[in-house]
mmCIF file of C-alpha atoms in Angstrom:
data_model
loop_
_atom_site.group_PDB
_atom_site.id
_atom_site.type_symbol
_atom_site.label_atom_id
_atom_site.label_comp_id
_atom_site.label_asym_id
_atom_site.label_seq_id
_atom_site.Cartn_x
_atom_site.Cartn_y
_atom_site.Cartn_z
ATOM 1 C CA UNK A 1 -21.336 -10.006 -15.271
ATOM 2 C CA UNK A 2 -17.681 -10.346 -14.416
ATOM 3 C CA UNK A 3 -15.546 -12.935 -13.546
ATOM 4 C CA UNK A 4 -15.789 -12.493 -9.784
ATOM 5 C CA UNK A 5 -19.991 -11.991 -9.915
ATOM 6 C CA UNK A 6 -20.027 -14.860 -11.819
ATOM 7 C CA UNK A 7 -18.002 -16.958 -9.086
ATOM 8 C CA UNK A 8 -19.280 -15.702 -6.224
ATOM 9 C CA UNK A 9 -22.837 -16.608 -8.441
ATOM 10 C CA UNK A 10 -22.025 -20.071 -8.776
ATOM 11 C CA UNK A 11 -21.132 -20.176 -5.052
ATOM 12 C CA UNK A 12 -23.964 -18.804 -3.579
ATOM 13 C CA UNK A 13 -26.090 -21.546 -5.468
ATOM 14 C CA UNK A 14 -24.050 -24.188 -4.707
ATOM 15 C CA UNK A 15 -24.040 -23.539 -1.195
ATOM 16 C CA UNK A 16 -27.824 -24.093 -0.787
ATOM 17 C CA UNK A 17 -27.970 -27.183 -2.148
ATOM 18 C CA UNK A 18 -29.200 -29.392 0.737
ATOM 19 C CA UNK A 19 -28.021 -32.736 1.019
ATOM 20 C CA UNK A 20 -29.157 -35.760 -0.630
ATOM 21 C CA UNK A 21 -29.392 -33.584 -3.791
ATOM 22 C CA UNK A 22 -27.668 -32.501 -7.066
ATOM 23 C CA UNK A 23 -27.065 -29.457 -9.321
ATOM 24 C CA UNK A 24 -25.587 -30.052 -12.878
ATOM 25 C CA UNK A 25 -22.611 -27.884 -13.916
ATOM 26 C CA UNK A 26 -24.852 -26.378 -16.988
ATOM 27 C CA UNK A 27 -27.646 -25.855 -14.476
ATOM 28 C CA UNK A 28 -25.050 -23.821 -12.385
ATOM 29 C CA UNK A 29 -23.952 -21.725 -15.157
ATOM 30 C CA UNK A 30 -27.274 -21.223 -16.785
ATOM 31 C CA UNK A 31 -28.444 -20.039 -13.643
ATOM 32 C CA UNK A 32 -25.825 -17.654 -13.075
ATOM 33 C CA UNK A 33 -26.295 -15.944 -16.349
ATOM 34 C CA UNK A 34 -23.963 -17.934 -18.290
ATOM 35 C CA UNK A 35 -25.511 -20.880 -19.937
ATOM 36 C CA UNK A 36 -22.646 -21.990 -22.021
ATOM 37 C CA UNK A 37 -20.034 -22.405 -19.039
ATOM 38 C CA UNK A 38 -20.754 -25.496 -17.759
ATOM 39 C CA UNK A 39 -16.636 -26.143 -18.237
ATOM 40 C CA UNK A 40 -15.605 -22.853 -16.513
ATOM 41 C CA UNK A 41 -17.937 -24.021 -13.511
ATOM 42 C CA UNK A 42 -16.338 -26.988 -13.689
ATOM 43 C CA UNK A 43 -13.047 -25.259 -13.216
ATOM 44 C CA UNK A 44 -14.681 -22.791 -10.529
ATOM 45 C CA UNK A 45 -15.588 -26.092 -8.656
ATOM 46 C CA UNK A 46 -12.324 -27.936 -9.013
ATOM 47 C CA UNK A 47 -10.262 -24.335 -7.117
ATOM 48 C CA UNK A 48 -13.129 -23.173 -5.017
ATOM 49 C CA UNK A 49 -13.722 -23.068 -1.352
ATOM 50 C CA UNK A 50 -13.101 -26.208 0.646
ATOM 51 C CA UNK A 51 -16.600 -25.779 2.864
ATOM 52 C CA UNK A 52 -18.742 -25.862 -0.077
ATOM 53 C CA UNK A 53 -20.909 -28.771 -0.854
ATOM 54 C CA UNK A 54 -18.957 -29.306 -4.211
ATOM 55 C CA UNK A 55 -20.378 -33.284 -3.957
ATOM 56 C CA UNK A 56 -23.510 -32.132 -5.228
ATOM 57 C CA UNK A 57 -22.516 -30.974 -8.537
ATOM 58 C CA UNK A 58 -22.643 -33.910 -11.465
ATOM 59 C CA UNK A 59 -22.619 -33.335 -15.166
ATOM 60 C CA UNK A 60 -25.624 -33.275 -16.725
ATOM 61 C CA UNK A 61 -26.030 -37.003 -17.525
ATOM 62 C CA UNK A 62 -25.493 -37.488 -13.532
ATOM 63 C CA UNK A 63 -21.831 -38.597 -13.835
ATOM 64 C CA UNK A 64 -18.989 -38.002 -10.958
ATOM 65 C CA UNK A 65 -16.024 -35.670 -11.579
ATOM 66 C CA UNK A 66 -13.040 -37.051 -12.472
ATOM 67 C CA UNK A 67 -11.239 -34.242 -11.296
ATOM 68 C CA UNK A 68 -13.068 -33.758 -7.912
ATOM 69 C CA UNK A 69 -10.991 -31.685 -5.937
ATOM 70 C CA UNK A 70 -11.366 -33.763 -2.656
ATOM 71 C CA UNK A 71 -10.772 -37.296 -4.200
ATOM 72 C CA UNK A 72 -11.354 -38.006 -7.222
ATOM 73 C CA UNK A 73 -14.618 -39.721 -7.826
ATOM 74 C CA UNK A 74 -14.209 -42.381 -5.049
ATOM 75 C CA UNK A 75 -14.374 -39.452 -2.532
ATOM 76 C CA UNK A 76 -17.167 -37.882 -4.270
ATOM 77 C CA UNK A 77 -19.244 -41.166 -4.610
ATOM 78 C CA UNK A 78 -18.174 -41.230 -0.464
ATOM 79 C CA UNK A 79 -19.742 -37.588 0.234
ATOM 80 C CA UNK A 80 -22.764 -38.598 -1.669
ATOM 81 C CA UNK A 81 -23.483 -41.877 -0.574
ATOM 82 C CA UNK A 82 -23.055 -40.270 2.961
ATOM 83 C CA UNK A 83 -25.852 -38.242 2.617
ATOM 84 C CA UNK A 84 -28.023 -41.120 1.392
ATOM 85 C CA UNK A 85 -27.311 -40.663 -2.308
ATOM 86 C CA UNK A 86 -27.144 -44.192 -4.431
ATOM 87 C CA UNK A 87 -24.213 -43.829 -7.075
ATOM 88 C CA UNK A 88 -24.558 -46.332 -9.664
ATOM 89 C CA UNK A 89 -21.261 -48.766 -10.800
ATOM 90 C CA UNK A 90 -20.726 -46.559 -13.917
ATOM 91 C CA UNK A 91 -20.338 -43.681 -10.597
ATOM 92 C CA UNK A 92 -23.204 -41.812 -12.203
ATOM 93 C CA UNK A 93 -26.302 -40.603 -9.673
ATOM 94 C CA UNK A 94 -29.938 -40.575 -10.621
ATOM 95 C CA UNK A 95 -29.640 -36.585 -11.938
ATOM 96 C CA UNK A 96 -32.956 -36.563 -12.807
ATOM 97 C CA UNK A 97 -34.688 -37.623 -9.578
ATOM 98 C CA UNK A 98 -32.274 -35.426 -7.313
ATOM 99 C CA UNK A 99 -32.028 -32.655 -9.811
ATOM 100 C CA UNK A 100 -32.615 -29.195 -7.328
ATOM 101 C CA UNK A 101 -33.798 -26.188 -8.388
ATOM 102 C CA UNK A 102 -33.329 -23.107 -6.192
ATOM 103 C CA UNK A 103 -37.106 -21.607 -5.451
ATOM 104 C CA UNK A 104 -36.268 -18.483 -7.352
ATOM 105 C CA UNK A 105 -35.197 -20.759 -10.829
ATOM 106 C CA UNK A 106 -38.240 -23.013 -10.494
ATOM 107 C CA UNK A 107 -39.747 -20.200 -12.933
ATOM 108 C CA UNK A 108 -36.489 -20.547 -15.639
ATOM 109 C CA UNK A 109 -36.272 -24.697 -15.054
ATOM 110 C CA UNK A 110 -37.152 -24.701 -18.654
ATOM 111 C CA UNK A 111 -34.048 -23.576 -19.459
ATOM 112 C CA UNK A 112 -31.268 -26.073 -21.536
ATOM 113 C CA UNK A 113 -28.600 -26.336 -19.365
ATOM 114 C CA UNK A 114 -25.428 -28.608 -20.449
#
């Protein structure tokens, strides 16, 4: 997979998932045929497109970005609280009760992500 298959992979996932739910950077790059990227999705999130729901992507122990592209973790714990999301005073979400799987990955959930 290239560079630009595996952006426009990480892209296509992100943008389906729906509100009031989260997708862990490992998850993200597991699914797109990289499992040990979690940081270059990371990096993918912090310069990609605007219109994405980039909100809904947490680390894998539910924690905000630091870095998030639109403001910092206060506007990230605003986009997610928004959309009915409780973030926590540590600004970490509940990753395990709003973890989403795309229907085609519910097969490969198994899968370690980090």
């Amino acid at each position: 997979m290239t560079n630009d298959s595996f952006k426009l992979a990480v892209y296509a996932l992100v943008a389906q998932i729906p509100a009031g739910r989260v997708m862990t950077y490992g998850q993200l790059a597991a699914l797109s045929s990289h499992p040990r990227a979690a940081r270059v999705v990371g990096q993918i999130a912090h310069f990609g497109p605007e219109e994405l729901p980039w909100h809904r992507v947490v680390n894998k122990s539910g924690q905000l970005a630091a870095t998030y592209s639109f403001g910092g973790r206060s506007g990230q714990r605003q986009h997610l609280e928004a959309e009915g999301v409780a973030v926590d005073e540590n600004d970490r979400v509940d990753v395990n009760g709003l973890i989403w799987w795309p229907l085609a990955a519910t097969e490969t959930a198994e899968v370690e992500c980090e």
